[in-house]
Amino acid sequence: QVQLVESGGGSVQPGGSLRISCETNGPSLDYYAIGWFRMVPGKGREGLSCASRGTGPIYYADAVKGRFTISRDNAGNAMSLQMNSLKPEDTAVYYCAARTNAFSYCSASLNSTEYTYWSQGIHVTVSS
């Protein structure tokens, strides 16, 4: 069972940067395809980025490509999303997620239904 505990949200001005992370004290995240999503009230869950196991593919949504970077720590206990050049429309609740270890890859569709384990969600506000 993978439990994901998220940290690092908050408020930032437009153009600023923020890093959000998820930690697990369960199995190493190296064994899982991982992803980041966000949700805005009245809208569905939007896929932002995902990373396959090992050296497998990494994907980004067009809305964040070139601004956001997904990563894992070397110990396999955490995953992060570095967010740069933030815009007011990036304001949302952000979630990290992991697929079951039956799947080595994530898909470019960034479909949230493919993910089994979820964090509690954290608020990110981009405002001047």
mmCIF file of N, CA and C in Angstrom:
data_model
loop_
_atom_site.group_PDB
_atom_site.id
_atom_site.type_symbol
_atom_site.label_atom_id
_atom_site.label_comp_id
_atom_site.label_asym_id
_atom_site.label_seq_id
_atom_site.Cartn_x
_atom_site.Cartn_y
_atom_site.Cartn_z
ATOM 1 N N GLN A 1 0.845 -1.177 0.000
ATOM 2 C CA GLN A 1 0.000 0.000 0.000
ATOM 3 C C GLN A 1 0.886 1.235 0.000
ATOM 4 N N VAL A 2 0.603 2.133 -0.913
ATOM 5 C CA VAL A 2 1.380 3.363 -1.022
ATOM 6 C C VAL A 2 0.583 4.496 -0.404
ATOM 7 N N GLN A 3 1.176 5.161 0.566
ATOM 8 C CA GLN A 3 0.566 6.351 1.144
ATOM 9 C C GLN A 3 1.411 7.554 0.763
ATOM 10 N N LEU A 4 0.765 8.550 0.211
ATOM 11 C CA LEU A 4 1.458 9.732 -0.290
ATOM 12 C C LEU A 4 1.066 10.936 0.558
ATOM 13 N N VAL A 5 2.060 11.581 1.142
ATOM 14 C CA VAL A 5 1.837 12.757 1.971
ATOM 15 C C VAL A 5 2.472 13.959 1.278
ATOM 16 N N GLU A 6 1.658 14.926 1.010
ATOM 17 C CA GLU A 6 2.064 16.049 0.182
ATOM 18 C C GLU A 6 2.480 17.248 1.037
ATOM 19 N N SER A 7 3.398 18.053 0.497
ATOM 20 C CA SER A 7 3.834 19.255 1.195
ATOM 21 C C SER A 7 4.298 20.295 0.183
ATOM 22 N N GLY A 8 4.393 21.539 0.643
ATOM 23 C CA GLY A 8 5.016 22.581 -0.149
ATOM 24 C C GLY A 8 4.096 23.552 -0.842
ATOM 25 N N GLY A 9 2.799 23.422 -0.686
ATOM 26 C CA GLY A 9 1.899 24.356 -1.338
ATOM 27 C C GLY A 9 1.971 25.740 -0.716
ATOM 28 N N GLY A 10 1.161 26.656 -1.229
ATOM 29 C CA GLY A 10 1.135 28.001 -0.679
ATOM 30 C C GLY A 10 0.764 29.025 -1.721
ATOM 31 N N SER A 11 1.137 30.268 -1.424
ATOM 32 C CA SER A 11 0.816 31.373 -2.319
ATOM 33 C C SER A 11 2.089 31.947 -2.927
ATOM 34 N N VAL A 12 1.967 32.383 -4.166
ATOM 35 C CA VAL A 12 3.117 32.937 -4.876
ATOM 36 C C VAL A 12 2.589 33.956 -5.871
ATOM 37 N N GLN A 13 3.426 34.933 -6.190
ATOM 38 C CA GLN A 13 3.042 35.938 -7.172
ATOM 39 C C GLN A 13 3.226 35.398 -8.590
ATOM 40 N N PRO A 14 2.489 35.946 -9.537
ATOM 41 C CA PRO A 14 2.687 35.528 -10.939
ATOM 42 C C PRO A 14 4.143 35.680 -11.355
ATOM 43 N N GLY A 15 4.627 34.689 -12.082
ATOM 44 C CA GLY A 15 6.026 34.668 -12.488
ATOM 45 C C GLY A 15 6.936 33.988 -11.502
ATOM 46 N N GLY A 16 6.418 33.688 -10.328
ATOM 47 C CA GLY A 16 7.229 33.057 -9.297
ATOM 48 C C GLY A 16 7.314 31.551 -9.458
ATOM 49 N N SER A 17 8.001 30.919 -8.496
ATOM 50 C CA SER A 17 8.221 29.475 -8.515
ATOM 51 C C SER A 17 7.777 28.848 -7.202
ATOM 52 N N LEU A 18 7.432 27.579 -7.294
ATOM 53 C CA LEU A 18 7.030 26.816 -6.126
ATOM 54 C C LEU A 18 7.363 25.356 -6.392
ATOM 55 N N ARG A 19 7.720 24.658 -5.337
ATOM 56 C CA ARG A 19 8.011 23.224 -5.464
ATOM 57 C C ARG A 19 7.102 22.475 -4.508
ATOM 58 N N ILE A 20 6.365 21.518 -5.028
ATOM 59 C CA ILE A 20 5.524 20.683 -4.180
ATOM 60 C C ILE A 20 6.060 19.254 -4.236
ATOM 61 N N SER A 21 5.923 18.561 -3.129
ATOM 62 C CA SER A 21 6.506 17.226 -3.016
ATOM 63 C C SER A 21 5.531 16.263 -2.367
ATOM 64 N N CYS A 22 5.747 15.002 -2.621
ATOM 65 C CA CYS A 22 5.020 13.929 -1.957
ATOM 66 C C CYS A 22 6.024 12.915 -1.429
ATOM 67 N N GLU A 23 5.837 12.523 -0.193
ATOM 68 C CA GLU A 23 6.692 11.517 0.428
ATOM 69 C C GLU A 23 5.875 10.274 0.752
ATOM 70 N N THR A 24 6.572 9.148 0.763
ATOM 71 C CA THR A 24 5.947 7.902 1.177
ATOM 72 C C THR A 24 6.851 7.181 2.163
ATOM 73 N N ASN A 25 6.265 6.542 3.154
ATOM 74 C CA ASN A 25 7.048 5.682 4.045
ATOM 75 C C ASN A 25 6.729 4.220 3.779
ATOM 76 N N GLY A 26 6.118 3.995 2.626
ATOM 77 C CA GLY A 26 5.813 2.641 2.203
ATOM 78 C C GLY A 26 6.828 2.169 1.184
ATOM 79 N N PRO A 27 6.381 1.361 0.225
ATOM 80 C CA PRO A 27 7.295 0.869 -0.817
ATOM 81 C C PRO A 27 7.947 2.023 -1.585
ATOM 82 N N SER A 28 9.152 1.790 -2.080
ATOM 83 C CA SER A 28 9.852 2.807 -2.849
ATOM 84 C C SER A 28 9.044 3.212 -4.068
ATOM 85 N N LEU A 29 9.013 4.518 -4.330
ATOM 86 C CA LEU A 29 8.311 5.009 -5.509
ATOM 87 C C LEU A 29 9.017 4.620 -6.800
ATOM 88 N N ASP A 30 10.232 4.108 -6.692
ATOM 89 C CA ASP A 30 10.938 3.636 -7.891
ATOM 90 C C ASP A 30 10.188 2.514 -8.590
ATOM 91 N N TYR A 31 9.304 1.834 -7.875
ATOM 92 C CA TYR A 31 8.575 0.708 -8.452
ATOM 93 C C TYR A 31 7.254 1.112 -9.090
ATOM 94 N N TYR A 32 6.979 2.415 -9.120
ATOM 95 C CA TYR A 32 5.675 2.888 -9.574
ATOM 96 C C TYR A 32 5.809 3.970 -10.632
ATOM 97 N N ALA A 33 4.887 3.950 -11.588
ATOM 98 C CA ALA A 33 4.705 5.118 -12.443
ATOM 99 C C ALA A 33 3.963 6.171 -11.631
ATOM 100 N N ILE A 34 4.391 7.405 -11.733
ATOM 101 C CA ILE A 34 3.863 8.465 -10.885
ATOM 102 C C ILE A 34 3.320 9.606 -11.732
ATOM 103 N N GLY A 35 2.468 10.405 -11.112
ATOM 104 C CA GLY A 35 1.914 11.531 -11.850
ATOM 105 C C GLY A 35 1.506 12.673 -10.948
ATOM 106 N N TRP A 36 1.296 13.831 -11.548
ATOM 107 C CA TRP A 36 0.793 15.016 -10.860
ATOM 108 C C TRP A 36 -0.459 15.512 -11.563
ATOM 109 N N PHE A 37 -1.432 15.923 -10.768
ATOM 110 C CA PHE A 37 -2.722 16.381 -11.264
ATOM 111 C C PHE A 37 -3.136 17.617 -10.480
ATOM 112 N N ARG A 38 -4.136 18.328 -11.007
ATOM 113 C CA ARG A 38 -4.703 19.441 -10.260
ATOM 114 C C ARG A 38 -6.185 19.529 -10.533
ATOM 115 N N MET A 39 -6.866 20.204 -9.612
ATOM 116 C CA MET A 39 -8.306 20.340 -9.738
ATOM 117 C C MET A 39 -8.712 21.755 -9.362
ATOM 118 N N VAL A 40 -9.578 22.316 -10.185
ATOM 119 C CA VAL A 40 -10.168 23.627 -9.947
ATOM 120 C C VAL A 40 -11.661 23.412 -9.737
ATOM 121 N N PRO A 41 -12.288 24.111 -8.771
ATOM 122 C CA PRO A 41 -13.735 23.944 -8.558
ATOM 123 C C PRO A 41 -14.513 24.128 -9.855
ATOM 124 N N GLY A 42 -15.422 23.197 -10.128
ATOM 125 C CA GLY A 42 -16.234 23.279 -11.323
ATOM 126 C C GLY A 42 -15.607 22.636 -12.545
ATOM 127 N N LYS A 43 -14.366 22.196 -12.411
ATOM 128 C CA LYS A 43 -13.683 21.547 -13.525
ATOM 129 C C LYS A 43 -13.195 20.175 -13.079
ATOM 130 N N GLY A 44 -12.926 19.329 -14.027
ATOM 131 C CA GLY A 44 -12.437 17.991 -13.718
ATOM 132 C C GLY A 44 -10.988 18.005 -13.317
ATOM 133 N N ARG A 45 -10.482 16.824 -12.968
ATOM 134 C CA ARG A 45 -9.086 16.694 -12.583
ATOM 135 C C ARG A 45 -8.221 16.737 -13.837
ATOM 136 N N GLU A 46 -7.254 17.625 -13.823
ATOM 137 C CA GLU A 46 -6.396 17.850 -14.992
ATOM 138 C C GLU A 46 -5.044 17.195 -14.790
ATOM 139 N N GLY A 47 -4.636 16.380 -15.737
ATOM 140 C CA GLY A 47 -3.323 15.753 -15.678
ATOM 141 C C GLY A 47 -2.250 16.737 -16.089
ATOM 142 N N LEU A 48 -1.157 16.793 -15.332
ATOM 143 C CA LEU A 48 -0.083 17.744 -15.588
ATOM 144 C C LEU A 48 1.178 17.068 -16.108
ATOM 145 N N SER A 49 1.567 15.980 -15.458
ATOM 146 C CA SER A 49 2.815 15.322 -15.830
ATOM 147 C C SER A 49 2.827 13.921 -15.254
ATOM 148 N N CYS A 50 3.580 13.051 -15.889
ATOM 149 C CA CYS A 50 3.781 11.717 -15.334
ATOM 150 C C CYS A 50 5.161 11.206 -15.709
ATOM 151 N N ALA A 51 5.642 10.271 -14.909
ATOM 152 C CA ALA A 51 6.945 9.664 -15.144
ATOM 153 C C ALA A 51 6.822 8.158 -14.994
ATOM 154 N N SER A 52 7.286 7.438 -15.971
ATOM 155 C CA SER A 52 7.281 5.984 -15.913
ATOM 156 C C SER A 52 8.375 5.493 -14.976
ATOM 157 N N ARG A 53 8.372 4.204 -14.687
ATOM 158 C CA ARG A 53 9.439 3.628 -13.885
ATOM 159 C C ARG A 53 10.766 3.685 -14.623
ATOM 160 N N GLY A 54 11.841 3.746 -13.851
ATOM 161 C CA GLY A 54 13.174 3.705 -14.434
ATOM 162 C C GLY A 54 13.406 4.807 -15.449
ATOM 163 N N THR A 55 13.857 4.430 -16.625
ATOM 164 C CA THR A 55 14.169 5.400 -17.681
ATOM 165 C C THR A 55 13.039 5.493 -18.699
ATOM 166 N N GLY A 56 11.841 5.072 -18.316
ATOM 167 C CA GLY A 56 10.688 5.139 -19.202
ATOM 168 C C GLY A 56 10.269 6.567 -19.503
ATOM 169 N N PRO A 57 9.295 6.730 -20.366
ATOM 170 C CA PRO A 57 8.884 8.058 -20.827
ATOM 171 C C PRO A 57 8.362 8.964 -19.711
ATOM 172 N N ILE A 58 8.557 10.245 -19.918
ATOM 173 C CA ILE A 58 7.992 11.300 -19.093
ATOM 174 C C ILE A 58 7.128 12.170 -20.002
ATOM 175 N N TYR A 59 5.972 12.565 -19.516
ATOM 176 C CA TYR A 59 5.049 13.366 -20.313
ATOM 177 C C TYR A 59 4.613 14.607 -19.537
ATOM 178 N N TYR A 60 4.305 15.651 -20.302
ATOM 179 C CA TYR A 60 3.778 16.885 -19.724
ATOM 180 C C TYR A 60 2.566 17.331 -20.528
ATOM 181 N N ALA A 61 1.605 17.912 -19.835
ATOM 182 C CA ALA A 61 0.490 18.562 -20.504
ATOM 183 C C ALA A 61 0.983 19.832 -21.183
ATOM 184 N N ASP A 62 0.351 20.190 -22.285
ATOM 185 C CA ASP A 62 0.758 21.397 -23.009
ATOM 186 C C ASP A 62 0.712 22.638 -22.115
ATOM 187 N N ALA A 63 -0.246 22.664 -21.187
ATOM 188 C CA ALA A 63 -0.431 23.846 -20.340
ATOM 189 C C ALA A 63 0.764 24.120 -19.441
ATOM 190 N N VAL A 64 1.582 23.082 -19.167
ATOM 191 C CA VAL A 64 2.683 23.261 -18.222
ATOM 192 C C VAL A 64 4.035 22.928 -18.824
ATOM 193 N N LYS A 65 4.059 22.462 -20.052
ATOM 194 C CA LYS A 65 5.307 22.061 -20.690
ATOM 195 C C LYS A 65 6.277 23.244 -20.735
ATOM 196 N N GLY A 66 7.505 23.000 -20.333
ATOM 197 C CA GLY A 66 8.509 24.053 -20.308
ATOM 198 C C GLY A 66 8.511 24.862 -19.031
ATOM 199 N N ARG A 67 7.491 24.709 -18.197
ATOM 200 C CA ARG A 67 7.418 25.455 -16.925
ATOM 201 C C ARG A 67 7.507 24.535 -15.715
ATOM 202 N N PHE A 68 6.948 23.338 -15.821
ATOM 203 C CA PHE A 68 6.917 22.397 -14.705
ATOM 204 C C PHE A 68 7.868 21.232 -14.983
ATOM 205 N N THR A 69 8.459 20.698 -13.914
ATOM 206 C CA THR A 69 9.356 19.551 -14.041
ATOM 207 C C THR A 69 9.031 18.522 -12.962
ATOM 208 N N ILE A 70 8.813 17.293 -13.385
ATOM 209 C CA ILE A 70 8.551 16.195 -12.454
ATOM 210 C C ILE A 70 9.874 15.502 -12.125
ATOM 211 N N SER A 71 10.009 15.027 -10.887
ATOM 212 C CA SER A 71 11.237 14.339 -10.521
ATOM 213 C C SER A 71 10.978 13.377 -9.364
ATOM 214 N N ARG A 72 11.917 12.463 -9.178
ATOM 215 C CA ARG A 72 11.923 11.561 -8.026
ATOM 216 C C ARG A 72 13.228 11.798 -7.266
ATOM 217 N N ASP A 73 13.237 11.540 -5.972
ATOM 218 C CA ASP A 73 14.508 11.642 -5.263
ATOM 219 C C ASP A 73 15.271 10.328 -5.407
ATOM 220 N N ASN A 74 16.559 10.390 -5.169
ATOM 221 C CA ASN A 74 17.413 9.221 -5.398
ATOM 222 C C ASN A 74 17.069 8.054 -4.476
ATOM 223 N N ALA A 75 16.551 8.358 -3.303
ATOM 224 C CA ALA A 75 16.239 7.305 -2.336
ATOM 225 C C ALA A 75 14.931 6.597 -2.650
ATOM 226 N N GLY A 76 14.146 7.167 -3.572
ATOM 227 C CA GLY A 76 12.878 6.540 -3.928
ATOM 228 C C GLY A 76 11.754 6.803 -2.957
ATOM 229 N N ASN A 77 11.966 7.745 -2.033
ATOM 230 C CA ASN A 77 10.960 8.009 -1.023
ATOM 231 C C ASN A 77 10.083 9.208 -1.329
ATOM 232 N N ALA A 78 10.418 9.956 -2.370
ATOM 233 C CA ALA A 78 9.685 11.180 -2.627
ATOM 234 C C ALA A 78 9.628 11.486 -4.113
ATOM 235 N N MET A 79 8.663 12.289 -4.470
ATOM 236 C CA MET A 79 8.507 12.799 -5.823
ATOM 237 C C MET A 79 8.183 14.279 -5.713
ATOM 238 N N SER A 80 8.561 15.052 -6.717
ATOM 239 C CA SER A 80 8.355 16.492 -6.652
ATOM 240 C C SER A 80 7.880 17.042 -7.989
ATOM 241 N N LEU A 81 7.279 18.220 -7.907
ATOM 242 C CA LEU A 81 6.909 18.975 -9.089
ATOM 243 C C LEU A 81 7.443 20.388 -8.900
ATOM 244 N N GLN A 82 8.442 20.728 -9.678
ATOM 245 C CA GLN A 82 8.978 22.086 -9.670
ATOM 246 C C GLN A 82 8.169 22.915 -10.639
ATOM 247 N N MET A 83 7.610 24.017 -10.131
ATOM 248 C CA MET A 83 6.729 24.853 -10.941
ATOM 249 C C MET A 83 7.345 26.238 -11.081
ATOM 250 N N ASN A 84 7.663 26.633 -12.281
ATOM 251 C CA ASN A 84 8.256 27.931 -12.563
ATOM 252 C C ASN A 84 7.319 28.763 -13.426
ATOM 253 N N SER A 85 7.586 30.043 -13.487
ATOM 254 C CA SER A 85 6.795 30.964 -14.324
ATOM 255 C C SER A 85 5.299 30.766 -14.085
ATOM 256 N N LEU A 86 4.931 30.746 -12.819
ATOM 257 C CA LEU A 86 3.544 30.465 -12.470
ATOM 258 C C LEU A 86 2.607 31.571 -12.912
ATOM 259 N N LYS A 87 1.396 31.155 -13.269
ATOM 260 C CA LYS A 87 0.365 32.055 -13.767
ATOM 261 C C LYS A 87 -0.861 31.964 -12.859
ATOM 262 N N PRO A 88 -1.700 33.002 -12.844
ATOM 263 C CA PRO A 88 -2.927 32.922 -12.026
ATOM 264 C C PRO A 88 -3.778 31.695 -12.371
ATOM 265 N N GLU A 89 -3.777 31.270 -13.606
ATOM 266 C CA GLU A 89 -4.576 30.108 -13.984
ATOM 267 C C GLU A 89 -3.997 28.786 -13.481
ATOM 268 N N ASP A 90 -2.817 28.818 -12.866
ATOM 269 C CA ASP A 90 -2.264 27.635 -12.214
ATOM 270 C C ASP A 90 -2.836 27.435 -10.812
ATOM 271 N N THR A 91 -3.625 28.394 -10.343
ATOM 272 C CA THR A 91 -4.243 28.267 -9.033
ATOM 273 C C THR A 91 -5.174 27.056 -9.009
ATOM 274 N N ALA A 92 -4.951 26.151 -8.057
ATOM 275 C CA ALA A 92 -5.705 24.897 -8.002
ATOM 276 C C ALA A 92 -5.300 24.112 -6.764
ATOM 277 N N VAL A 93 -5.980 23.001 -6.553
ATOM 278 C CA VAL A 93 -5.529 22.000 -5.589
ATOM 279 C C VAL A 93 -4.727 20.964 -6.372
ATOM 280 N N TYR A 94 -3.521 20.702 -5.914
ATOM 281 C CA TYR A 94 -2.614 19.812 -6.620
ATOM 282 C C TYR A 94 -2.523 18.470 -5.894
ATOM 283 N N TYR A 95 -2.434 17.402 -6.688
ATOM 284 C CA TYR A 95 -2.362 16.048 -6.157
ATOM 285 C C TYR A 95 -1.208 15.292 -6.815
ATOM 286 N N CYS A 96 -0.530 14.464 -6.041
ATOM 287 C CA CYS A 96 0.379 13.484 -6.628
ATOM 288 C C CYS A 96 -0.309 12.130 -6.610
ATOM 289 N N ALA A 97 0.131 11.245 -7.456
ATOM 290 C CA ALA A 97 -0.523 9.950 -7.567
ATOM 291 C C ALA A 97 0.463 8.911 -8.080
ATOM 292 N N ALA A 98 0.112 7.659 -7.877
ATOM 293 C CA ALA A 98 0.928 6.556 -8.363
ATOM 294 C C ALA A 98 0.023 5.458 -8.916
ATOM 295 N N ARG A 99 0.473 4.805 -9.979
ATOM 296 C CA ARG A 99 -0.242 3.660 -10.496
ATOM 297 C C ARG A 99 0.109 2.438 -9.642
ATOM 298 N N THR A 100 -0.602 1.362 -9.808
ATOM 299 C CA THR A 100 -0.193 0.131 -9.140
ATOM 300 C C THR A 100 1.097 -0.358 -9.782
ATOM 301 N N ASN A 101 1.859 -1.196 -9.051
ATOM 302 C CA ASN A 101 3.140 -1.629 -9.589
ATOM 303 C C ASN A 101 3.001 -2.684 -10.690
ATOM 304 N N ALA A 102 1.766 -2.957 -11.117
ATOM 305 C CA ALA A 102 1.552 -3.816 -12.285
ATOM 306 C C ALA A 102 1.857 -3.065 -13.579
ATOM 307 N N PHE A 103 1.967 -1.758 -13.493
ATOM 308 C CA PHE A 103 2.174 -0.940 -14.681
ATOM 309 C C PHE A 103 3.500 -0.203 -14.563
ATOM 310 N N SER A 104 4.393 -0.423 -15.515
ATOM 311 C CA SER A 104 5.692 0.242 -15.497
ATOM 312 C C SER A 104 5.640 1.623 -16.122
ATOM 313 N N TYR A 105 4.664 1.830 -16.999
ATOM 314 C CA TYR A 105 4.647 3.061 -17.769
ATOM 315 C C TYR A 105 3.446 3.922 -17.415
ATOM 316 N N CYS A 106 3.610 5.221 -17.611
ATOM 317 C CA CYS A 106 2.478 6.117 -17.595
ATOM 318 C C CYS A 106 2.170 6.466 -19.047
ATOM 319 N N SER A 107 0.996 7.004 -19.282
ATOM 320 C CA SER A 107 0.579 7.293 -20.641
ATOM 321 C C SER A 107 0.470 8.786 -20.882
ATOM 322 N N ALA A 108 0.677 9.171 -22.122
ATOM 323 C CA ALA A 108 0.638 10.585 -22.486
ATOM 324 C C ALA A 108 -0.750 11.193 -22.301
ATOM 325 N N SER A 109 -1.746 10.370 -22.185
ATOM 326 C CA SER A 109 -3.103 10.886 -21.982
ATOM 327 C C SER A 109 -3.287 11.513 -20.605
ATOM 328 N N LEU A 110 -2.402 11.190 -19.657
ATOM 329 C CA LEU A 110 -2.472 11.733 -18.290
ATOM 330 C C LEU A 110 -3.876 11.554 -17.711
ATOM 331 N N ASN A 111 -4.373 10.336 -17.868
ATOM 332 C CA ASN A 111 -5.723 10.015 -17.415
ATOM 333 C C ASN A 111 -5.697 9.655 -15.934
ATOM 334 N N SER A 112 -6.416 10.402 -15.140
ATOM 335 C CA SER A 112 -6.378 10.189 -13.691
ATOM 336 C C SER A 112 -6.949 8.834 -13.286
ATOM 337 N N THR A 113 -7.813 8.253 -14.109
ATOM 338 C CA THR A 113 -8.417 6.970 -13.751
ATOM 339 C C THR A 113 -7.404 5.830 -13.767
ATOM 340 N N GLU A 114 -6.232 6.057 -14.329
ATOM 341 C CA GLU A 114 -5.198 5.029 -14.368
ATOM 342 C C GLU A 114 -4.410 4.955 -13.058
ATOM 343 N N TYR A 115 -4.655 5.866 -12.135
ATOM 344 C CA TYR A 115 -3.870 5.968 -10.914
ATOM 345 C C TYR A 115 -4.667 5.475 -9.717
ATOM 346 N N THR A 116 -3.990 4.749 -8.862
ATOM 347 C CA THR A 116 -4.647 4.106 -7.734
ATOM 348 C C THR A 116 -4.401 4.816 -6.415
ATOM 349 N N TYR A 117 -3.205 5.312 -6.218
ATOM 350 C CA TYR A 117 -2.823 5.911 -4.945
ATOM 351 C C TYR A 117 -2.751 7.431 -5.103
ATOM 352 N N TRP A 118 -3.334 8.140 -4.127
ATOM 353 C CA TRP A 118 -3.454 9.593 -4.232
ATOM 354 C C TRP A 118 -3.050 10.263 -2.919
ATOM 355 N N SER A 119 -2.529 11.469 -3.080
ATOM 356 C CA SER A 119 -2.233 12.287 -1.911
ATOM 357 C C SER A 119 -3.501 13.016 -1.460
ATOM 358 N N GLN A 120 -3.360 13.762 -0.375
ATOM 359 C CA GLN A 120 -4.517 14.443 0.200
ATOM 360 C C GLN A 120 -4.866 15.727 -0.552
ATOM 361 N N GLY A 121 -3.977 16.231 -1.372
ATOM 362 C CA GLY A 121 -4.210 17.481 -2.096
ATOM 363 C C GLY A 121 -3.638 18.658 -1.334
ATOM 364 N N ILE A 122 -3.118 19.623 -2.084
ATOM 365 C CA ILE A 122 -2.536 20.803 -1.457
ATOM 366 C C ILE A 122 -2.851 22.020 -2.315
ATOM 367 N N HIS A 123 -3.124 23.148 -1.644
ATOM 368 C CA HIS A 123 -3.517 24.344 -2.364
ATOM 369 C C HIS A 123 -2.308 25.111 -2.871
ATOM 370 N N VAL A 124 -2.421 25.561 -4.113
ATOM 371 C CA VAL A 124 -1.455 26.473 -4.704
ATOM 372 C C VAL A 124 -2.242 27.671 -5.234
ATOM 373 N N THR A 125 -1.855 28.872 -4.777
ATOM 374 C CA THR A 125 -2.525 30.093 -5.201
ATOM 375 C C THR A 125 -1.507 31.012 -5.858
ATOM 376 N N VAL A 126 -1.823 31.441 -7.059
ATOM 377 C CA VAL A 126 -0.950 32.364 -7.788
ATOM 378 C C VAL A 126 -1.716 33.673 -7.962
ATOM 379 N N SER A 127 -1.265 34.680 -7.240
ATOM 380 C CA SER A 127 -2.002 35.938 -7.235
ATOM 381 C C SER A 127 -1.077 37.085 -6.858
ATOM 382 N N SER A 128 -1.368 38.259 -7.413
ATOM 383 C CA SER A 128 -0.596 39.428 -7.045
ATOM 384 C C SER A 128 -1.286 40.179 -5.911
#
